[in-house]
């Protein structure tokens, strides 16, 4: 029988990629194209599992994170510092800005469930962001990997109840769900949405998060089957949640003139169609998605930045805490006072667009190196990695094209 203690790093990845951005992207996919793009999420989950399995092998065999391995294996001086500068810029700046979105998403859910915050709402445009930021701080400050894992596993379970429950309330067309999942359909104008669905699941910082988390949970390559079991169950389960969000929006809004610009719009729009129950379930899911991503984003940033800079990756070290605390504080400020840092978001989008194929390339390269010994990539794994690398280049082009106004 599987025990909760057997899970951890895979659940962290699932908690990380199901954030408010994923909720919005998946909702728009369902509202605009019905069930037709469910196959794109299925594909993205398969790609995510392949990449995270490679990341887990690196963490388990080397007992170090991806950041440390990149630093130690790049011997060329200029190339090493160029790579480190790119990763530092994308992770530090990108996650700081996106952290504001995570907190804003969680705040929308909390506001729908509880209402405004007395007193604080008179001082801040989004008081819930501060409260949720403090919750994330308390979880991370424990410095206990198992406590953090349990908290985020709880969030994933809460999201599953909320989003899958909402999906069931909307009385989906099961034949259309099956066709959309296992068929291949690309409606007119859906290309960028497909790219966005994949981009919300295959996330660069999750690769850092997974490798470091695996190296701390398991200490021997002999435990690779346990690490694989964790990710082969946790990540597809997270994908099921994302697919439920697409199907919910498809059931409720496809073919109707409904304007969805935020995850909060989705929750509120469900009320006249399916009653308060659906609205509250969606709000609970949104809250859980926001707070889980608001916790994992600073954690992943700390693992990545401390690793590439050669600082301690101990959860209780001053350097590690300083990194995640900085990311968290900047996110709270952005969300709680209503800042819209357009220029910074633009830079973050450009940096992350460049970063994705770079990180996938590094991951692929490391998994072929002699340091992994018999755990190096097989021929099939190399073929799959090559395909995903090419897809990451397409995703990068989309991100850069969007940032420079070409899309």
mmCIF file of C-alpha atoms in Angstrom:
data_model
loop_
_atom_site.group_PDB
_atom_site.id
_atom_site.type_symbol
_atom_site.label_atom_id
_atom_site.label_comp_id
_atom_site.label_asym_id
_atom_site.label_seq_id
_atom_site.Cartn_x
_atom_site.Cartn_y
_atom_site.Cartn_z
ATOM 1 C CA UNK A 1 0.000 0.000 0.000
ATOM 2 C CA UNK A 2 1.281 3.476 -0.883
ATOM 3 C CA UNK A 3 1.907 5.772 2.070
ATOM 4 C CA UNK A 4 1.873 9.553 2.148
ATOM 5 C CA UNK A 5 5.504 9.518 3.344
ATOM 6 C CA UNK A 6 6.541 7.953 0.011
ATOM 7 C CA UNK A 7 5.544 11.111 -1.849
ATOM 8 C CA UNK A 8 7.175 14.517 -1.856
ATOM 9 C CA UNK A 9 9.271 15.959 -4.720
ATOM 10 C CA UNK A 10 6.740 15.001 -7.405
ATOM 11 C CA UNK A 11 3.942 16.597 -5.400
ATOM 12 C CA UNK A 12 6.022 19.782 -5.085
ATOM 13 C CA UNK A 13 6.257 19.972 -8.875
ATOM 14 C CA UNK A 14 2.504 19.415 -9.242
ATOM 15 C CA UNK A 15 1.819 22.099 -6.634
ATOM 16 C CA UNK A 16 4.149 24.462 -8.466
ATOM 17 C CA UNK A 17 2.754 24.185 -11.984
ATOM 18 C CA UNK A 18 -0.920 24.450 -10.954
ATOM 19 C CA UNK A 19 -0.948 28.150 -10.168
ATOM 20 C CA UNK A 20 -3.307 31.019 -10.990
ATOM 21 C CA UNK A 21 -1.671 31.381 -14.413
ATOM 22 C CA UNK A 22 -2.466 27.760 -15.210
ATOM 23 C CA UNK A 23 -6.056 28.232 -14.025
ATOM 24 C CA UNK A 24 -6.508 31.228 -16.333
ATOM 25 C CA UNK A 25 -4.818 29.564 -19.329
ATOM 26 C CA UNK A 26 -6.769 26.330 -18.896
ATOM 27 C CA UNK A 27 -10.026 28.248 -18.421
ATOM 28 C CA UNK A 28 -9.520 30.251 -21.597
ATOM 29 C CA UNK A 29 -8.645 27.063 -23.508
ATOM 30 C CA UNK A 30 -11.910 25.450 -22.423
ATOM 31 C CA UNK A 31 -14.068 28.545 -22.894
ATOM 32 C CA UNK A 32 -12.708 29.321 -26.368
ATOM 33 C CA UNK A 33 -12.130 25.845 -27.821
ATOM 34 C CA UNK A 34 -14.236 23.486 -25.722
ATOM 35 C CA UNK A 35 -12.735 20.064 -25.022
ATOM 36 C CA UNK A 36 -10.671 20.106 -28.229
ATOM 37 C CA UNK A 37 -7.320 20.977 -26.615
ATOM 38 C CA UNK A 38 -7.289 18.437 -23.787
ATOM 39 C CA UNK A 39 -4.746 16.442 -25.811
ATOM 40 C CA UNK A 40 -2.269 19.331 -25.446
ATOM 41 C CA UNK A 41 -2.372 19.006 -21.669
ATOM 42 C CA UNK A 42 -1.971 15.238 -21.919
ATOM 43 C CA UNK A 43 1.096 15.772 -24.101
ATOM 44 C CA UNK A 44 2.522 18.408 -21.756
ATOM 45 C CA UNK A 45 2.192 16.060 -18.776
ATOM 46 C CA UNK A 46 4.086 13.330 -20.655
ATOM 47 C CA UNK A 47 6.825 15.856 -21.520
ATOM 48 C CA UNK A 48 6.923 17.093 -17.928
ATOM 49 C CA UNK A 49 7.269 13.529 -16.588
ATOM 50 C CA UNK A 50 10.170 12.829 -18.974
ATOM 51 C CA UNK A 51 12.051 15.984 -17.962
ATOM 52 C CA UNK A 52 11.384 15.563 -14.246
ATOM 53 C CA UNK A 53 12.543 11.924 -14.383
ATOM 54 C CA UNK A 54 15.845 13.121 -15.847
ATOM 55 C CA UNK A 55 16.048 15.769 -13.149
ATOM 56 C CA UNK A 56 15.328 13.175 -10.440
ATOM 57 C CA UNK A 57 18.120 10.916 -11.708
ATOM 58 C CA UNK A 58 20.606 13.781 -11.567
ATOM 59 C CA UNK A 59 19.572 14.702 -8.028
ATOM 60 C CA UNK A 60 19.608 11.121 -6.787
ATOM 61 C CA UNK A 61 22.886 9.948 -8.344
ATOM 62 C CA UNK A 62 24.923 13.118 -7.685
ATOM 63 C CA UNK A 63 23.196 14.034 -4.398
ATOM 64 C CA UNK A 64 23.183 17.636 -5.619
ATOM 65 C CA UNK A 65 20.732 19.931 -7.361
ATOM 66 C CA UNK A 66 20.707 20.969 -11.010
ATOM 67 C CA UNK A 67 22.246 24.359 -10.179
ATOM 68 C CA UNK A 68 25.261 22.774 -8.474
ATOM 69 C CA UNK A 69 25.728 20.333 -11.354
ATOM 70 C CA UNK A 70 25.613 23.071 -13.989
ATOM 71 C CA UNK A 71 28.162 25.081 -12.014
ATOM 72 C CA UNK A 72 30.473 22.104 -11.518
ATOM 73 C CA UNK A 73 30.323 20.758 -15.067
ATOM 74 C CA UNK A 74 30.646 23.968 -17.063
ATOM 75 C CA UNK A 75 34.411 24.401 -17.316
ATOM 76 C CA UNK A 76 34.549 27.171 -19.924
ATOM 77 C CA UNK A 77 34.859 30.459 -18.021
ATOM 78 C CA UNK A 78 32.816 32.787 -20.230
ATOM 79 C CA UNK A 79 30.177 30.165 -21.038
ATOM 80 C CA UNK A 80 29.840 29.293 -17.379
ATOM 81 C CA UNK A 81 29.278 32.873 -16.277
ATOM 82 C CA UNK A 82 26.935 33.607 -19.188
ATOM 83 C CA UNK A 83 24.803 30.604 -18.223
ATOM 84 C CA UNK A 84 24.864 31.515 -14.548
ATOM 85 C CA UNK A 85 23.907 35.129 -15.315
ATOM 86 C CA UNK A 86 20.986 34.011 -17.489
ATOM 87 C CA UNK A 87 19.679 31.560 -14.894
ATOM 88 C CA UNK A 88 20.123 34.096 -12.101
ATOM 89 C CA UNK A 89 18.279 36.806 -14.051
ATOM 90 C CA UNK A 90 15.396 34.613 -15.162
ATOM 91 C CA UNK A 91 14.852 32.875 -11.843
ATOM 92 C CA UNK A 92 15.362 35.877 -9.564
ATOM 93 C CA UNK A 93 13.504 38.508 -11.577
ATOM 94 C CA UNK A 94 10.971 36.220 -13.224
ATOM 95 C CA UNK A 95 9.891 34.453 -10.051
ATOM 96 C CA UNK A 96 9.740 37.721 -8.103
ATOM 97 C CA UNK A 97 7.249 39.138 -10.591
ATOM 98 C CA UNK A 98 5.270 35.928 -11.025
ATOM 99 C CA UNK A 99 5.121 35.596 -7.257
ATOM 100 C CA UNK A 100 2.912 38.673 -7.270
ATOM 101 C CA UNK A 101 0.538 36.826 -9.621
ATOM 102 C CA UNK A 102 0.519 33.752 -7.386
ATOM 103 C CA UNK A 103 -0.431 35.837 -4.364
ATOM 104 C CA UNK A 104 -3.059 37.772 -6.327
ATOM 105 C CA UNK A 105 -4.650 34.513 -7.477
ATOM 106 C CA UNK A 106 -4.777 33.105 -3.970
ATOM 107 C CA UNK A 107 -6.238 36.410 -2.792
ATOM 108 C CA UNK A 108 -9.086 36.185 -5.316
ATOM 109 C CA UNK A 109 -10.034 32.790 -3.944
ATOM 110 C CA UNK A 110 -9.792 33.956 -0.329
ATOM 111 C CA UNK A 111 -11.879 37.068 -1.035
ATOM 112 C CA UNK A 112 -14.604 34.987 -2.680
ATOM 113 C CA UNK A 113 -14.721 32.623 0.297
ATOM 114 C CA UNK A 114 -14.275 34.983 3.243
ATOM 115 C CA UNK A 115 -14.657 38.515 1.950
ATOM 116 C CA UNK A 116 -12.399 41.535 2.534
ATOM 117 C CA UNK A 117 -9.920 41.803 5.408
ATOM 118 C CA UNK A 118 -11.115 44.219 8.117
ATOM 119 C CA UNK A 119 -8.874 47.238 8.775
ATOM 120 C CA UNK A 120 -6.066 46.120 6.435
ATOM 121 C CA UNK A 121 -8.172 46.667 3.325
ATOM 122 C CA UNK A 122 -8.226 50.363 4.169
ATOM 123 C CA UNK A 123 -4.435 50.474 3.896
ATOM 124 C CA UNK A 124 -3.669 48.005 1.123
ATOM 125 C CA UNK A 125 -5.295 47.402 -2.242
ATOM 126 C CA UNK A 126 -4.952 43.656 -1.684
ATOM 127 C CA UNK A 127 -4.644 42.837 2.021
ATOM 128 C CA UNK A 128 -5.067 39.102 1.451
ATOM 129 C CA UNK A 129 -1.715 39.057 -0.371
ATOM 130 C CA UNK A 130 0.038 40.053 2.848
ATOM 131 C CA UNK A 131 -1.761 37.399 4.907
ATOM 132 C CA UNK A 132 -1.088 34.644 2.358
ATOM 133 C CA UNK A 133 2.523 35.781 2.084
ATOM 134 C CA UNK A 134 2.887 35.338 5.854
ATOM 135 C CA UNK A 135 1.402 31.824 5.608
ATOM 136 C CA UNK A 136 3.954 30.926 2.894
ATOM 137 C CA UNK A 137 6.719 32.437 5.036
ATOM 138 C CA UNK A 138 5.767 30.323 8.055
ATOM 139 C CA UNK A 139 5.725 27.135 5.962
ATOM 140 C CA UNK A 140 9.155 27.853 4.459
ATOM 141 C CA UNK A 141 10.711 29.174 7.679
ATOM 142 C CA UNK A 142 10.329 25.783 9.363
ATOM 143 C CA UNK A 143 13.301 24.664 7.298
ATOM 144 C CA UNK A 144 11.856 21.169 7.524
ATOM 145 C CA UNK A 145 11.537 19.494 4.130
ATOM 146 C CA UNK A 146 8.925 17.053 5.396
ATOM 147 C CA UNK A 147 6.720 19.833 6.818
ATOM 148 C CA UNK A 148 6.934 21.730 3.521
ATOM 149 C CA UNK A 149 6.141 18.546 1.586
ATOM 150 C CA UNK A 150 3.113 17.759 3.756
ATOM 151 C CA UNK A 151 1.762 21.300 3.431
ATOM 152 C CA UNK A 152 2.024 21.228 -0.357
ATOM 153 C CA UNK A 153 0.683 17.689 -0.676
ATOM 154 C CA UNK A 154 -2.304 18.962 1.313
ATOM 155 C CA UNK A 155 -2.718 21.824 -1.164
ATOM 156 C CA UNK A 156 -2.616 19.412 -4.126
ATOM 157 C CA UNK A 157 -5.280 17.240 -2.502
ATOM 158 C CA UNK A 158 -7.398 20.324 -1.793
ATOM 159 C CA UNK A 159 -7.053 21.447 -5.413
ATOM 160 C CA UNK A 160 -8.063 18.000 -6.621
ATOM 161 C CA UNK A 161 -11.232 18.025 -4.518
ATOM 162 C CA UNK A 162 -12.077 21.578 -5.575
ATOM 163 C CA UNK A 163 -11.351 21.500 -9.302
ATOM 164 C CA UNK A 164 -12.439 17.925 -10.003
ATOM 165 C CA UNK A 165 -15.538 18.482 -7.856
ATOM 166 C CA UNK A 166 -16.391 21.598 -9.856
ATOM 167 C CA UNK A 167 -15.848 19.678 -13.081
ATOM 168 C CA UNK A 168 -18.291 16.968 -12.020
ATOM 169 C CA UNK A 169 -20.915 19.578 -11.068
ATOM 170 C CA UNK A 170 -20.880 20.978 -14.592
ATOM 171 C CA UNK A 171 -22.203 17.704 -16.097
ATOM 172 C CA UNK A 172 -19.504 17.310 -18.776
ATOM 173 C CA UNK A 173 -19.979 15.640 -22.139
ATOM 174 C CA UNK A 174 -17.899 12.510 -21.483
ATOM 175 C CA UNK A 175 -17.640 11.467 -25.113
ATOM 176 C CA UNK A 176 -16.301 14.921 -25.996
ATOM 177 C CA UNK A 177 -13.853 14.714 -23.068
ATOM 178 C CA UNK A 178 -12.530 11.380 -24.357
ATOM 179 C CA UNK A 179 -12.300 12.646 -27.938
ATOM 180 C CA UNK A 180 -10.527 15.843 -26.893
ATOM 181 C CA UNK A 181 -8.034 13.937 -24.744
ATOM 182 C CA UNK A 182 -7.038 11.147 -27.108
ATOM 183 C CA UNK A 183 -7.784 12.738 -30.457
ATOM 184 C CA UNK A 184 -5.843 15.501 -32.165
ATOM 185 C CA UNK A 185 -7.684 18.633 -33.135
ATOM 186 C CA UNK A 186 -6.278 22.097 -33.751
ATOM 187 C CA UNK A 187 -9.110 24.586 -34.210
ATOM 188 C CA UNK A 188 -8.419 27.809 -36.065
ATOM 189 C CA UNK A 189 -6.600 30.270 -33.840
ATOM 190 C CA UNK A 190 -5.698 27.658 -31.201
ATOM 191 C CA UNK A 191 -1.950 27.382 -31.844
ATOM 192 C CA UNK A 192 -0.851 29.932 -29.244
ATOM 193 C CA UNK A 193 -3.246 28.446 -26.698
ATOM 194 C CA UNK A 194 -1.664 25.011 -27.215
ATOM 195 C CA UNK A 195 1.780 26.534 -26.691
ATOM 196 C CA UNK A 196 0.541 28.320 -23.561
ATOM 197 C CA UNK A 197 -0.943 25.110 -22.114
ATOM 198 C CA UNK A 198 2.382 23.321 -22.559
ATOM 199 C CA UNK A 199 4.285 26.333 -21.223
ATOM 200 C CA UNK A 200 2.277 26.425 -17.991
ATOM 201 C CA UNK A 201 3.176 22.781 -17.282
ATOM 202 C CA UNK A 202 6.775 22.497 -18.494
ATOM 203 C CA UNK A 203 8.324 25.132 -16.210
ATOM 204 C CA UNK A 204 12.119 25.718 -15.961
ATOM 205 C CA UNK A 205 12.310 26.337 -12.221
ATOM 206 C CA UNK A 206 10.490 23.072 -11.474
ATOM 207 C CA UNK A 207 13.475 21.182 -12.870
ATOM 208 C CA UNK A 208 15.696 22.829 -10.240
ATOM 209 C CA UNK A 209 13.106 22.220 -7.534
ATOM 210 C CA UNK A 210 12.771 18.532 -8.333
ATOM 211 C CA UNK A 211 16.474 17.664 -8.536
ATOM 212 C CA UNK A 212 17.237 19.352 -5.198
ATOM 213 C CA UNK A 213 14.177 17.899 -3.458
ATOM 214 C CA UNK A 214 15.006 14.371 -4.632
ATOM 215 C CA UNK A 215 18.611 14.693 -3.407
ATOM 216 C CA UNK A 216 17.334 15.557 0.061
ATOM 217 C CA UNK A 217 14.613 12.918 0.285
ATOM 218 C CA UNK A 218 16.545 9.910 -1.034
ATOM 219 C CA UNK A 219 20.247 9.192 -0.549
ATOM 220 C CA UNK A 220 21.040 6.277 -2.865
ATOM 221 C CA UNK A 221 20.579 5.527 -6.589
ATOM 222 C CA UNK A 222 19.037 2.254 -5.437
ATOM 223 C CA UNK A 223 16.023 4.345 -4.420
ATOM 224 C CA UNK A 224 15.382 5.470 -8.000
ATOM 225 C CA UNK A 225 12.242 3.264 -8.247
ATOM 226 C CA UNK A 226 10.750 5.158 -5.278
ATOM 227 C CA UNK A 227 11.584 8.523 -6.852
ATOM 228 C CA UNK A 228 10.031 7.418 -10.135
ATOM 229 C CA UNK A 229 6.917 6.104 -8.429
ATOM 230 C CA UNK A 230 6.501 9.469 -6.723
ATOM 231 C CA UNK A 231 6.703 11.475 -9.951
ATOM 232 C CA UNK A 232 4.805 8.980 -12.132
ATOM 233 C CA UNK A 233 1.824 9.324 -9.785
ATOM 234 C CA UNK A 234 2.061 12.935 -8.590
ATOM 235 C CA UNK A 235 2.655 14.767 -11.865
ATOM 236 C CA UNK A 236 -0.091 13.015 -13.883
ATOM 237 C CA UNK A 237 -2.416 13.666 -10.943
ATOM 238 C CA UNK A 238 -1.573 17.352 -11.205
ATOM 239 C CA UNK A 239 -2.215 17.140 -14.925
ATOM 240 C CA UNK A 240 -5.628 15.644 -14.247
ATOM 241 C CA UNK A 241 -6.461 18.731 -12.178
ATOM 242 C CA UNK A 242 -5.438 21.027 -15.054
ATOM 243 C CA UNK A 243 -7.533 18.983 -17.471
ATOM 244 C CA UNK A 244 -10.501 19.246 -15.109
ATOM 245 C CA UNK A 245 -10.209 23.051 -15.251
ATOM 246 C CA UNK A 246 -10.236 23.006 -19.072
ATOM 247 C CA UNK A 247 -13.247 20.695 -19.101
ATOM 248 C CA UNK A 248 -15.094 22.813 -16.506
ATOM 249 C CA UNK A 249 -14.730 25.936 -18.645
ATOM 250 C CA UNK A 250 -15.689 23.943 -21.748
ATOM 251 C CA UNK A 251 -18.855 22.621 -20.093
ATOM 252 C CA UNK A 252 -19.869 26.016 -18.762
ATOM 253 C CA UNK A 253 -18.782 28.581 -21.332
ATOM 254 C CA UNK A 254 -17.889 27.089 -24.726
ATOM 255 C CA UNK A 255 -20.089 28.622 -27.413
ATOM 256 C CA UNK A 256 -21.292 31.391 -25.109
ATOM 257 C CA UNK A 257 -20.355 35.047 -24.990
ATOM 258 C CA UNK A 258 -18.559 34.993 -21.640
ATOM 259 C CA UNK A 259 -15.538 37.215 -21.043
ATOM 260 C CA UNK A 260 -12.964 35.539 -18.802
ATOM 261 C CA UNK A 261 -9.914 37.660 -18.046
ATOM 262 C CA UNK A 262 -8.960 36.266 -14.641
ATOM 263 C CA UNK A 263 -9.467 33.166 -12.564
ATOM 264 C CA UNK A 264 -11.818 35.175 -10.391
ATOM 265 C CA UNK A 265 -14.078 35.736 -13.409
ATOM 266 C CA UNK A 266 -14.329 31.964 -13.856
ATOM 267 C CA UNK A 267 -15.403 31.378 -10.261
ATOM 268 C CA UNK A 268 -18.001 34.137 -10.321
ATOM 269 C CA UNK A 269 -19.376 33.157 -13.756
ATOM 270 C CA UNK A 270 -20.183 29.646 -12.512
ATOM 271 C CA UNK A 271 -22.662 30.931 -9.921
ATOM 272 C CA UNK A 272 -25.704 31.581 -12.157
ATOM 273 C CA UNK A 273 -25.095 28.332 -14.068
ATOM 274 C CA UNK A 274 -24.391 25.808 -11.328
ATOM 275 C CA UNK A 275 -25.068 27.604 -8.039
ATOM 276 C CA UNK A 276 -22.973 28.629 -5.058
ATOM 277 C CA UNK A 277 -21.475 25.147 -4.657
ATOM 278 C CA UNK A 278 -19.537 25.349 -7.924
ATOM 279 C CA UNK A 279 -18.446 28.914 -7.209
ATOM 280 C CA UNK A 280 -17.123 28.068 -3.750
ATOM 281 C CA UNK A 281 -15.345 24.946 -4.971
ATOM 282 C CA UNK A 282 -13.633 26.956 -7.702
ATOM 283 C CA UNK A 283 -12.666 29.643 -5.167
ATOM 284 C CA UNK A 284 -11.182 26.998 -2.855
ATOM 285 C CA UNK A 285 -9.218 25.564 -5.765
ATOM 286 C CA UNK A 286 -7.979 28.998 -6.778
ATOM 287 C CA UNK A 287 -6.874 29.745 -3.214
ATOM 288 C CA UNK A 288 -5.007 26.431 -2.996
ATOM 289 C CA UNK A 289 -3.422 26.928 -6.425
ATOM 290 C CA UNK A 290 -2.231 30.412 -5.502
ATOM 291 C CA UNK A 291 -0.807 29.553 -2.111
ATOM 292 C CA UNK A 292 0.894 26.363 -3.352
ATOM 293 C CA UNK A 293 2.649 28.245 -6.158
ATOM 294 C CA UNK A 294 3.396 31.128 -3.796
ATOM 295 C CA UNK A 295 5.286 28.656 -1.601
ATOM 296 C CA UNK A 296 7.062 26.624 -4.287
ATOM 297 C CA UNK A 297 8.253 29.564 -6.425
ATOM 298 C CA UNK A 298 10.479 31.071 -3.675
ATOM 299 C CA UNK A 299 11.645 27.569 -2.688
ATOM 300 C CA UNK A 300 12.627 26.714 -6.269
ATOM 301 C CA UNK A 301 14.354 30.080 -6.632
ATOM 302 C CA UNK A 302 16.435 29.433 -3.529
ATOM 303 C CA UNK A 303 17.498 25.988 -4.739
ATOM 304 C CA UNK A 304 18.412 27.311 -8.200
ATOM 305 C CA UNK A 305 20.231 30.484 -7.170
ATOM 306 C CA UNK A 306 22.090 29.029 -4.194
ATOM 307 C CA UNK A 307 23.127 26.069 -6.347
ATOM 308 C CA UNK A 308 24.540 28.076 -9.256
ATOM 309 C CA UNK A 309 26.227 30.596 -6.932
ATOM 310 C CA UNK A 310 27.853 27.917 -4.801
ATOM 311 C CA UNK A 311 25.983 28.925 -1.642
ATOM 312 C CA UNK A 312 24.578 26.544 0.927
ATOM 313 C CA UNK A 313 21.338 24.803 -0.096
ATOM 314 C CA UNK A 314 20.534 23.858 3.491
ATOM 315 C CA UNK A 315 16.919 24.886 4.117
ATOM 316 C CA UNK A 316 17.925 26.687 7.313
ATOM 317 C CA UNK A 317 21.059 28.445 6.039
ATOM 318 C CA UNK A 318 21.112 32.242 5.965
ATOM 319 C CA UNK A 319 21.813 32.382 2.224
ATOM 320 C CA UNK A 320 18.983 30.010 1.372
ATOM 321 C CA UNK A 321 16.485 31.825 3.558
ATOM 322 C CA UNK A 322 17.618 35.211 2.253
ATOM 323 C CA UNK A 323 16.900 34.194 -1.349
ATOM 324 C CA UNK A 324 13.400 32.804 -0.844
ATOM 325 C CA UNK A 325 12.513 35.601 1.585
ATOM 326 C CA UNK A 326 13.528 38.233 -0.991
ATOM 327 C CA UNK A 327 11.387 36.600 -3.683
ATOM 328 C CA UNK A 328 8.444 36.348 -1.279
ATOM 329 C CA UNK A 329 8.689 39.951 -0.042
ATOM 330 C CA UNK A 330 8.910 41.383 -3.564
ATOM 331 C CA UNK A 331 5.871 39.324 -4.577
ATOM 332 C CA UNK A 332 3.887 40.536 -1.548
ATOM 333 C CA UNK A 333 4.735 44.160 -2.352
ATOM 334 C CA UNK A 334 3.755 43.797 -6.010
ATOM 335 C CA UNK A 335 0.440 42.136 -5.157
ATOM 336 C CA UNK A 336 -0.595 43.960 -1.987
ATOM 337 C CA UNK A 337 -0.127 47.526 -3.214
ATOM 338 C CA UNK A 338 -1.360 46.903 -6.757
ATOM 339 C CA UNK A 339 1.907 47.550 -8.618
ATOM 340 C CA UNK A 340 1.854 46.675 -12.323
ATOM 341 C CA UNK A 341 5.542 46.431 -13.244
ATOM 342 C CA UNK A 342 5.083 46.182 -17.009
ATOM 343 C CA UNK A 343 8.767 46.658 -17.860
ATOM 344 C CA UNK A 344 9.933 44.110 -15.297
ATOM 345 C CA UNK A 345 7.344 41.589 -16.486
ATOM 346 C CA UNK A 346 8.580 42.137 -20.043
ATOM 347 C CA UNK A 347 12.158 41.434 -18.983
ATOM 348 C CA UNK A 348 11.070 38.363 -17.030
ATOM 349 C CA UNK A 349 9.192 37.042 -20.071
ATOM 350 C CA UNK A 350 12.250 37.507 -22.295
ATOM 351 C CA UNK A 351 14.602 35.897 -19.763
ATOM 352 C CA UNK A 352 12.304 32.937 -19.188
ATOM 353 C CA UNK A 353 11.783 32.526 -22.910
ATOM 354 C CA UNK A 354 15.522 32.149 -23.393
ATOM 355 C CA UNK A 355 15.913 30.046 -20.244
ATOM 356 C CA UNK A 356 13.563 27.154 -21.081
ATOM 357 C CA UNK A 357 15.550 25.599 -23.968
ATOM 358 C CA UNK A 358 18.813 26.381 -22.151
ATOM 359 C CA UNK A 359 17.735 24.446 -19.051
ATOM 360 C CA UNK A 360 16.303 21.570 -21.109
ATOM 361 C CA UNK A 361 19.588 21.514 -23.046
ATOM 362 C CA UNK A 362 21.655 21.432 -19.848
ATOM 363 C CA UNK A 363 19.450 18.675 -18.435
ATOM 364 C CA UNK A 364 19.832 16.599 -21.591
ATOM 365 C CA UNK A 365 23.608 17.160 -21.624
ATOM 366 C CA UNK A 366 24.068 16.198 -17.968
ATOM 367 C CA UNK A 367 21.980 13.053 -18.385
ATOM 368 C CA UNK A 368 24.419 11.855 -21.048
ATOM 369 C CA UNK A 369 27.554 12.557 -19.009
ATOM 370 C CA UNK A 370 29.758 9.934 -17.398
ATOM 371 C CA UNK A 371 28.933 11.216 -13.905
ATOM 372 C CA UNK A 372 25.631 9.297 -14.037
ATOM 373 C CA UNK A 373 27.342 6.019 -14.927
ATOM 374 C CA UNK A 374 24.791 3.311 -15.670
ATOM 375 C CA UNK A 375 21.992 5.819 -14.989
ATOM 376 C CA UNK A 376 22.752 7.817 -18.139
ATOM 377 C CA UNK A 377 20.023 8.305 -20.747
ATOM 378 C CA UNK A 378 19.118 5.331 -22.901
ATOM 379 C CA UNK A 379 18.673 5.739 -26.665
ATOM 380 C CA UNK A 380 14.915 6.095 -26.220
ATOM 381 C CA UNK A 381 15.356 8.678 -23.463
ATOM 382 C CA UNK A 382 17.720 10.671 -25.696
ATOM 383 C CA UNK A 383 15.218 10.622 -28.561
ATOM 384 C CA UNK A 384 12.443 11.819 -26.253
ATOM 385 C CA UNK A 385 14.738 14.484 -24.787
ATOM 386 C CA UNK A 386 15.602 15.715 -28.290
ATOM 387 C CA UNK A 387 11.918 16.028 -29.197
ATOM 388 C CA UNK A 388 11.170 17.958 -26.011
ATOM 389 C CA UNK A 389 14.200 20.201 -26.597
ATOM 390 C CA UNK A 390 12.836 21.140 -30.024
ATOM 391 C CA UNK A 391 9.434 21.843 -28.481
ATOM 392 C CA UNK A 392 11.100 24.026 -25.832
ATOM 393 C CA UNK A 393 12.689 26.055 -28.642
ATOM 394 C CA UNK A 394 9.199 26.622 -30.099
ATOM 395 C CA UNK A 395 7.907 27.650 -26.668
ATOM 396 C CA UNK A 396 10.863 30.002 -26.314
ATOM 397 C CA UNK A 397 10.104 31.559 -29.681
ATOM 398 C CA UNK A 398 6.489 32.099 -28.666
ATOM 399 C CA UNK A 399 7.507 33.761 -25.387
ATOM 400 C CA UNK A 400 10.045 36.031 -27.076
ATOM 401 C CA UNK A 401 7.662 36.796 -29.942
ATOM 402 C CA UNK A 402 4.974 37.802 -27.465
ATOM 403 C CA UNK A 403 7.413 39.974 -25.491
ATOM 404 C CA UNK A 404 8.556 41.827 -28.616
ATOM 405 C CA UNK A 405 5.047 42.204 -30.021
ATOM 406 C CA UNK A 406 5.302 39.713 -32.880
ATOM 407 C CA UNK A 407 2.342 37.587 -31.656
#
